[in-house]
mmCIF file of C-alpha atoms in Angstrom:
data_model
loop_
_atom_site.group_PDB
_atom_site.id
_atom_site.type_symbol
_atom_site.label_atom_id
_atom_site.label_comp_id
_atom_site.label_asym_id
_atom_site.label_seq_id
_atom_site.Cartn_x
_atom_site.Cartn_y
_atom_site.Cartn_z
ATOM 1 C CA UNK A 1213 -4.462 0.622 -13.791
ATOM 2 C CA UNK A 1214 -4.511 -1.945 -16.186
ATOM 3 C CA UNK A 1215 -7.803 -4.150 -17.333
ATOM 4 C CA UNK A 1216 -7.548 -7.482 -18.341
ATOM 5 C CA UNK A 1217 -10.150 -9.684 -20.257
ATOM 6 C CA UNK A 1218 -9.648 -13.437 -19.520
ATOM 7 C CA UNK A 1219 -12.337 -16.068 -20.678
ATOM 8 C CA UNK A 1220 -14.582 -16.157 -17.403
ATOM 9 C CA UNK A 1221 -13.858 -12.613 -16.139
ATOM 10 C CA UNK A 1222 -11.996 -9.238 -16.640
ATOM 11 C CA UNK A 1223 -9.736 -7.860 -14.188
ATOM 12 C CA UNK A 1224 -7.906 -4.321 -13.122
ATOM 13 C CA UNK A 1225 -4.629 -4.385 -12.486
ATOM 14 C CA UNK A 1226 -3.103 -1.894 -9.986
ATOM 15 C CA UNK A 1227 0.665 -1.546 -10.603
ATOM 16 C CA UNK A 1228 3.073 0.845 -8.415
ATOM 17 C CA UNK A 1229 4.619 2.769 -11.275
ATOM 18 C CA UNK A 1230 7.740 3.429 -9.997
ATOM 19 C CA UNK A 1231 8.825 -0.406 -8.977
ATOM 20 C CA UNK A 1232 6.443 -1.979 -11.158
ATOM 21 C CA UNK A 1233 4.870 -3.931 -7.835
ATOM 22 C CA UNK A 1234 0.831 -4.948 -8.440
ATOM 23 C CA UNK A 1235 -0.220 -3.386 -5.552
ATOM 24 C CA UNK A 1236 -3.790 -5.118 -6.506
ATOM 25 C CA UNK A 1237 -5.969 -7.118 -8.053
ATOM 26 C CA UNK A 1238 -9.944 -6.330 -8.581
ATOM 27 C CA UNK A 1239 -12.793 -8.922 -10.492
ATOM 28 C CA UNK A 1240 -14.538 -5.844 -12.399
ATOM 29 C CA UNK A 1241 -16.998 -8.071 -14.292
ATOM 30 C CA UNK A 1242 -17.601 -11.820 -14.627
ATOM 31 C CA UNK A 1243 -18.105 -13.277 -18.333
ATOM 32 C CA UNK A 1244 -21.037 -15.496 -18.782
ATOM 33 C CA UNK A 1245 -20.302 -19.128 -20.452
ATOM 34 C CA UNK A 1246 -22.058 -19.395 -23.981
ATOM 35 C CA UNK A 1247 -25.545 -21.583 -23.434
ATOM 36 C CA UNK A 1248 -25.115 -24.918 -24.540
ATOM 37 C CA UNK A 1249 -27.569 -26.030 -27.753
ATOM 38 C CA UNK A 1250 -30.586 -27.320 -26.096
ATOM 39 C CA UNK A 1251 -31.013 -31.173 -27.248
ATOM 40 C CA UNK A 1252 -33.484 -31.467 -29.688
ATOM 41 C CA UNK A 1253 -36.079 -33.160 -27.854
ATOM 42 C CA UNK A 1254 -36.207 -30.631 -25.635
ATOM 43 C CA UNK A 1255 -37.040 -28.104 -28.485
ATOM 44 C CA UNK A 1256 -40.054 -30.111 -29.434
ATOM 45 C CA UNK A 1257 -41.250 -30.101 -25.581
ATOM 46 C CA UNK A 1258 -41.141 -26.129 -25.815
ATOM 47 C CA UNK A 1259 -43.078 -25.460 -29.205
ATOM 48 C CA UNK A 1260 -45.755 -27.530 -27.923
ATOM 49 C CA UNK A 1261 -46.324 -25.866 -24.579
ATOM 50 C CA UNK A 1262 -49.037 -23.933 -24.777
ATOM 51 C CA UNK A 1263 -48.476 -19.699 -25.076
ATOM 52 C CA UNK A 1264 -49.239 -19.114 -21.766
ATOM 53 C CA UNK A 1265 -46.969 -21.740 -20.308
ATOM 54 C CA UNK A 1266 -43.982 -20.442 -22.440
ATOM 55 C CA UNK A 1267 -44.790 -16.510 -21.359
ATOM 56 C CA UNK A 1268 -44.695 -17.507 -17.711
ATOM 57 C CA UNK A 1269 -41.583 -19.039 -17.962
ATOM 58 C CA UNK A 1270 -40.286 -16.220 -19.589
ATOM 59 C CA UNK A 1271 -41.614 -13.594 -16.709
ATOM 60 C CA UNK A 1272 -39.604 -15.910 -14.457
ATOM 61 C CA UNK A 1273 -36.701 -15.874 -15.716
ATOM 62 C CA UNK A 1274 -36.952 -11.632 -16.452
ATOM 63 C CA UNK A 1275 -37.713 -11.138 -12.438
ATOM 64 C CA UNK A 1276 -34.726 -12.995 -11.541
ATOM 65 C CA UNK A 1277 -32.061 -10.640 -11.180
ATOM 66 C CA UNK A 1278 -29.266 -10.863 -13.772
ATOM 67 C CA UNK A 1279 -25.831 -11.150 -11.997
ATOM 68 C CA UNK A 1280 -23.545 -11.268 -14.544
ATOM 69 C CA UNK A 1281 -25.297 -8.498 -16.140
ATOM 70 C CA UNK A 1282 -25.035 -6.652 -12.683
ATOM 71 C CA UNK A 1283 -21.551 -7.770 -12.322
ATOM 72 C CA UNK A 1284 -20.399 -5.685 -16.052
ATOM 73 C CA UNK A 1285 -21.983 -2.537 -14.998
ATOM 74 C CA UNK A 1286 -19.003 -0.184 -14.737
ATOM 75 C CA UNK A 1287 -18.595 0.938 -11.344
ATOM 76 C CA UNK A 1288 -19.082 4.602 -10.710
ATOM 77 C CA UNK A 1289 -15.610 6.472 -10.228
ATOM 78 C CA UNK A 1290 -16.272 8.557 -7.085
ATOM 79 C CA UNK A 1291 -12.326 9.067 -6.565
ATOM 80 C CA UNK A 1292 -11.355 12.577 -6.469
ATOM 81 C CA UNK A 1293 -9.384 14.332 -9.546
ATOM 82 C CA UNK A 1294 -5.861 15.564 -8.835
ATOM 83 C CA UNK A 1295 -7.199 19.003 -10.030
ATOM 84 C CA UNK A 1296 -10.245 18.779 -7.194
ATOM 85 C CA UNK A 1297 -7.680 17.999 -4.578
ATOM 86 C CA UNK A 1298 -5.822 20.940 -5.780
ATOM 87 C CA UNK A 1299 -8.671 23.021 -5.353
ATOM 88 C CA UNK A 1300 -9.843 21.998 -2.274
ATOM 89 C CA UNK A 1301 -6.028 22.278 -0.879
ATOM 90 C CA UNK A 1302 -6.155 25.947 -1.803
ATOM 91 C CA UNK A 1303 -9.662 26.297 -0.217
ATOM 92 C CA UNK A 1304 -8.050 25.540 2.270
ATOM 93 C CA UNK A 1305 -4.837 27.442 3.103
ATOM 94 C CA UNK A 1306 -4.782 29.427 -0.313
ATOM 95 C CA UNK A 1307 -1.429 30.158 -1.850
ATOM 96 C CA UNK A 1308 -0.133 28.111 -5.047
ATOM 97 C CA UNK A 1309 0.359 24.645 -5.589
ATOM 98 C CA UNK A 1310 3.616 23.430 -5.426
ATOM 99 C CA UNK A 1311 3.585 19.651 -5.264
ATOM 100 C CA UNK A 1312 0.368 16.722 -5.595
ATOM 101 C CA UNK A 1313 0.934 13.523 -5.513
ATOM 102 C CA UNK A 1314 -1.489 10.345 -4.314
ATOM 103 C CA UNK A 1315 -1.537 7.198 -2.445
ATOM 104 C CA UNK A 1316 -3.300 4.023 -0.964
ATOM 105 C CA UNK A 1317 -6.525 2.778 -3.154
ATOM 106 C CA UNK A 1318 -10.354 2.564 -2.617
ATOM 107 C CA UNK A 1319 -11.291 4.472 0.997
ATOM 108 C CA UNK A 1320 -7.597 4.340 1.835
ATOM 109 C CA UNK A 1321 -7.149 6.591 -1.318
ATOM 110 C CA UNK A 1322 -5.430 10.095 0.260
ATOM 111 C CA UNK A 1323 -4.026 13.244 -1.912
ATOM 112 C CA UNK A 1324 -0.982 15.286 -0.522
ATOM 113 C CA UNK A 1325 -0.995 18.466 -1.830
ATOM 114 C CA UNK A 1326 1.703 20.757 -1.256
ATOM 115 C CA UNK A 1327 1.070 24.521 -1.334
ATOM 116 C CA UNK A 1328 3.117 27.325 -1.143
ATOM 117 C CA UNK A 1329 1.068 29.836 1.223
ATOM 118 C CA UNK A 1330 3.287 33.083 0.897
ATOM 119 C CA UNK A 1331 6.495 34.292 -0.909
ATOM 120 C CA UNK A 1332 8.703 33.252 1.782
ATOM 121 C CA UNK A 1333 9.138 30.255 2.569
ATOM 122 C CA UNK A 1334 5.867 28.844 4.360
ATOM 123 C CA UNK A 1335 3.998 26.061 3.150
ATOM 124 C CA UNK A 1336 1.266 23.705 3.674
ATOM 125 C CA UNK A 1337 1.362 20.117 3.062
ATOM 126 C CA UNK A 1338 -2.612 19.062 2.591
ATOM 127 C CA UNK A 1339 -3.637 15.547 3.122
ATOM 128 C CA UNK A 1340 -6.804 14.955 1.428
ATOM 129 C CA UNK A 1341 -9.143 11.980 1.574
ATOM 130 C CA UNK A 1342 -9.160 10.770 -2.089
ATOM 131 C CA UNK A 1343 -13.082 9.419 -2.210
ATOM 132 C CA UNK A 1344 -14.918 12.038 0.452
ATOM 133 C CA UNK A 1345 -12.426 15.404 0.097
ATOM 134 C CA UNK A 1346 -12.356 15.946 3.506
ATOM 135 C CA UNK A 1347 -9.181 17.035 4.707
ATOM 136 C CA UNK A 1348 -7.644 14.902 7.022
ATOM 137 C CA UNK A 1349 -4.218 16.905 8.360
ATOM 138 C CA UNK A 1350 -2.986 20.092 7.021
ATOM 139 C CA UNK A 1351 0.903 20.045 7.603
ATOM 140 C CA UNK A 1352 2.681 23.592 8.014
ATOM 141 C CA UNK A 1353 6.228 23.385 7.189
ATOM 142 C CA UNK A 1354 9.075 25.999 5.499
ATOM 143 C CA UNK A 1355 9.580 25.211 1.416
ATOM 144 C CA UNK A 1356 12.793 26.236 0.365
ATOM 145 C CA UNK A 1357 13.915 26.575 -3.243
ATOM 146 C CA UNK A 1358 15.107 22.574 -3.854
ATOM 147 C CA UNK A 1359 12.299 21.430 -5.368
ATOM 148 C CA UNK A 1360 14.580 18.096 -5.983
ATOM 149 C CA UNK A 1361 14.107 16.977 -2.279
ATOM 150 C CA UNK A 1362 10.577 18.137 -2.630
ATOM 151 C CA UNK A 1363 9.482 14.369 -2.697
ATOM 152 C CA UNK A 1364 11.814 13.691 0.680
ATOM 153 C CA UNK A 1365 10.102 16.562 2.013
ATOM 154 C CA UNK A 1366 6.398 15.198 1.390
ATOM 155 C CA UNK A 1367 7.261 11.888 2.724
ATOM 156 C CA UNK A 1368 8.986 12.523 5.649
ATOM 157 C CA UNK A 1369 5.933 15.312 6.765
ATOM 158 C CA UNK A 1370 3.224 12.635 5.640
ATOM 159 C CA UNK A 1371 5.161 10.201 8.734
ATOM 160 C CA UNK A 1372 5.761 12.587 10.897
ATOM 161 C CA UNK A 1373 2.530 14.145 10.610
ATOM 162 C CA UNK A 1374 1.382 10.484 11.411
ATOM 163 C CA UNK A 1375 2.778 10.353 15.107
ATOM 164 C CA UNK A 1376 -0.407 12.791 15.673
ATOM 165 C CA UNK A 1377 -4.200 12.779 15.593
ATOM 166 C CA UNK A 1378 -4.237 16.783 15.564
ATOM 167 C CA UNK A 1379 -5.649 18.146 12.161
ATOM 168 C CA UNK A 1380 -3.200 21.005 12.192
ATOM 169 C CA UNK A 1381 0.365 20.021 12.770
ATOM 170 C CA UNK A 1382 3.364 22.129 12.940
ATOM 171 C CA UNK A 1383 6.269 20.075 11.147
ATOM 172 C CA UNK A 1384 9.519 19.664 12.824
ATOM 173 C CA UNK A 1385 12.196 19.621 9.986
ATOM 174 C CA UNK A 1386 14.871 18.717 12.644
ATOM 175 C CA UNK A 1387 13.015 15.518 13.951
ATOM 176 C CA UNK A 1388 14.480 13.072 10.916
ATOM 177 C CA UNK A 1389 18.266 14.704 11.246
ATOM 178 C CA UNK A 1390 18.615 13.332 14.835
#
């Protein structure tokens, strides 16, 4: 994420990291323009109104609410931390953590946590809502010792795993070979 202060506003910048796509674009705070000097006459007008005048003007302009100041209030980060996920994941099924990775932004945010639940071979593939924690699927699938396909493994569980509204799914590692 990348923020970016123009003249009127500043901006975050979401950028895929591994095609360097922006996968979004988010107004985090709007600038307000510099006042303009008040003419001169105007001055005058103000230093003779009389005190009461000038401190009800004032409480008006106080009760009115302040959007620009509203606007660069930084919004509270109620996203979940990789190491949450991690420890919700193992809540979960137990075993180790093999494999996290994240995807999809704001509510669509979702952790998949990969977790090796014995010393053989079975695992768990944990998808986690990334702003709640709720677990949304829990994936039960065979790890084997190529950790390089571990990515290919995630992926095609996550889209598999997608075909069905069951929470607990038992993956089919022959389904993609056909």
């Amino acid at each position: 994420m990348i923020n970016l202060k123009g003249n009127e506003a500043t901006h975050s910048i979401t950028v895929n990291r591994e095609d360097s796509s922006v996968q979004g674009i988010k107004t985090v705070a709007e600038h307000k323009e510099p006042a303009e000097e008040e003419p001169a006459a105007d001055k005058e007008d103000k230093k003779q109104q009389p005190d009461k005048e000038r401190e009800a003007e004032k409480e008006d302009k106080n009760q009115q609410p302040d959007k620009e100041r509203e606007a660069e209030k930084p919004e509270e980060d109620t996203r979940l931390t990789v190491e949450e996920a991690v420890e919700i994941a193992a809540g979960e099924v137990g075993g180790t953590n093999v494999y996290s990775t994240w995807s999809g932004e704001g509510s669509a945010r979702e952790y998949y946590i990969l977790q090796q639940v014995n010393d053989d071979d079975e695992g768990a593939l944990i998808a986690i809502n990334g702003i709640t924690g709720n677990i949304n699927k829990v994936i039960w699938l065979e790890i084997d010792d190529d950790y390089e396909e571990i990515e290919q493994l995630v992926y095609e569980a996550t889209e598999y795993a997608n075909m069905y509204d069951s929470r607990y799914i038992e993956y089919d590692d022959e389904y993609f070979e056909d």
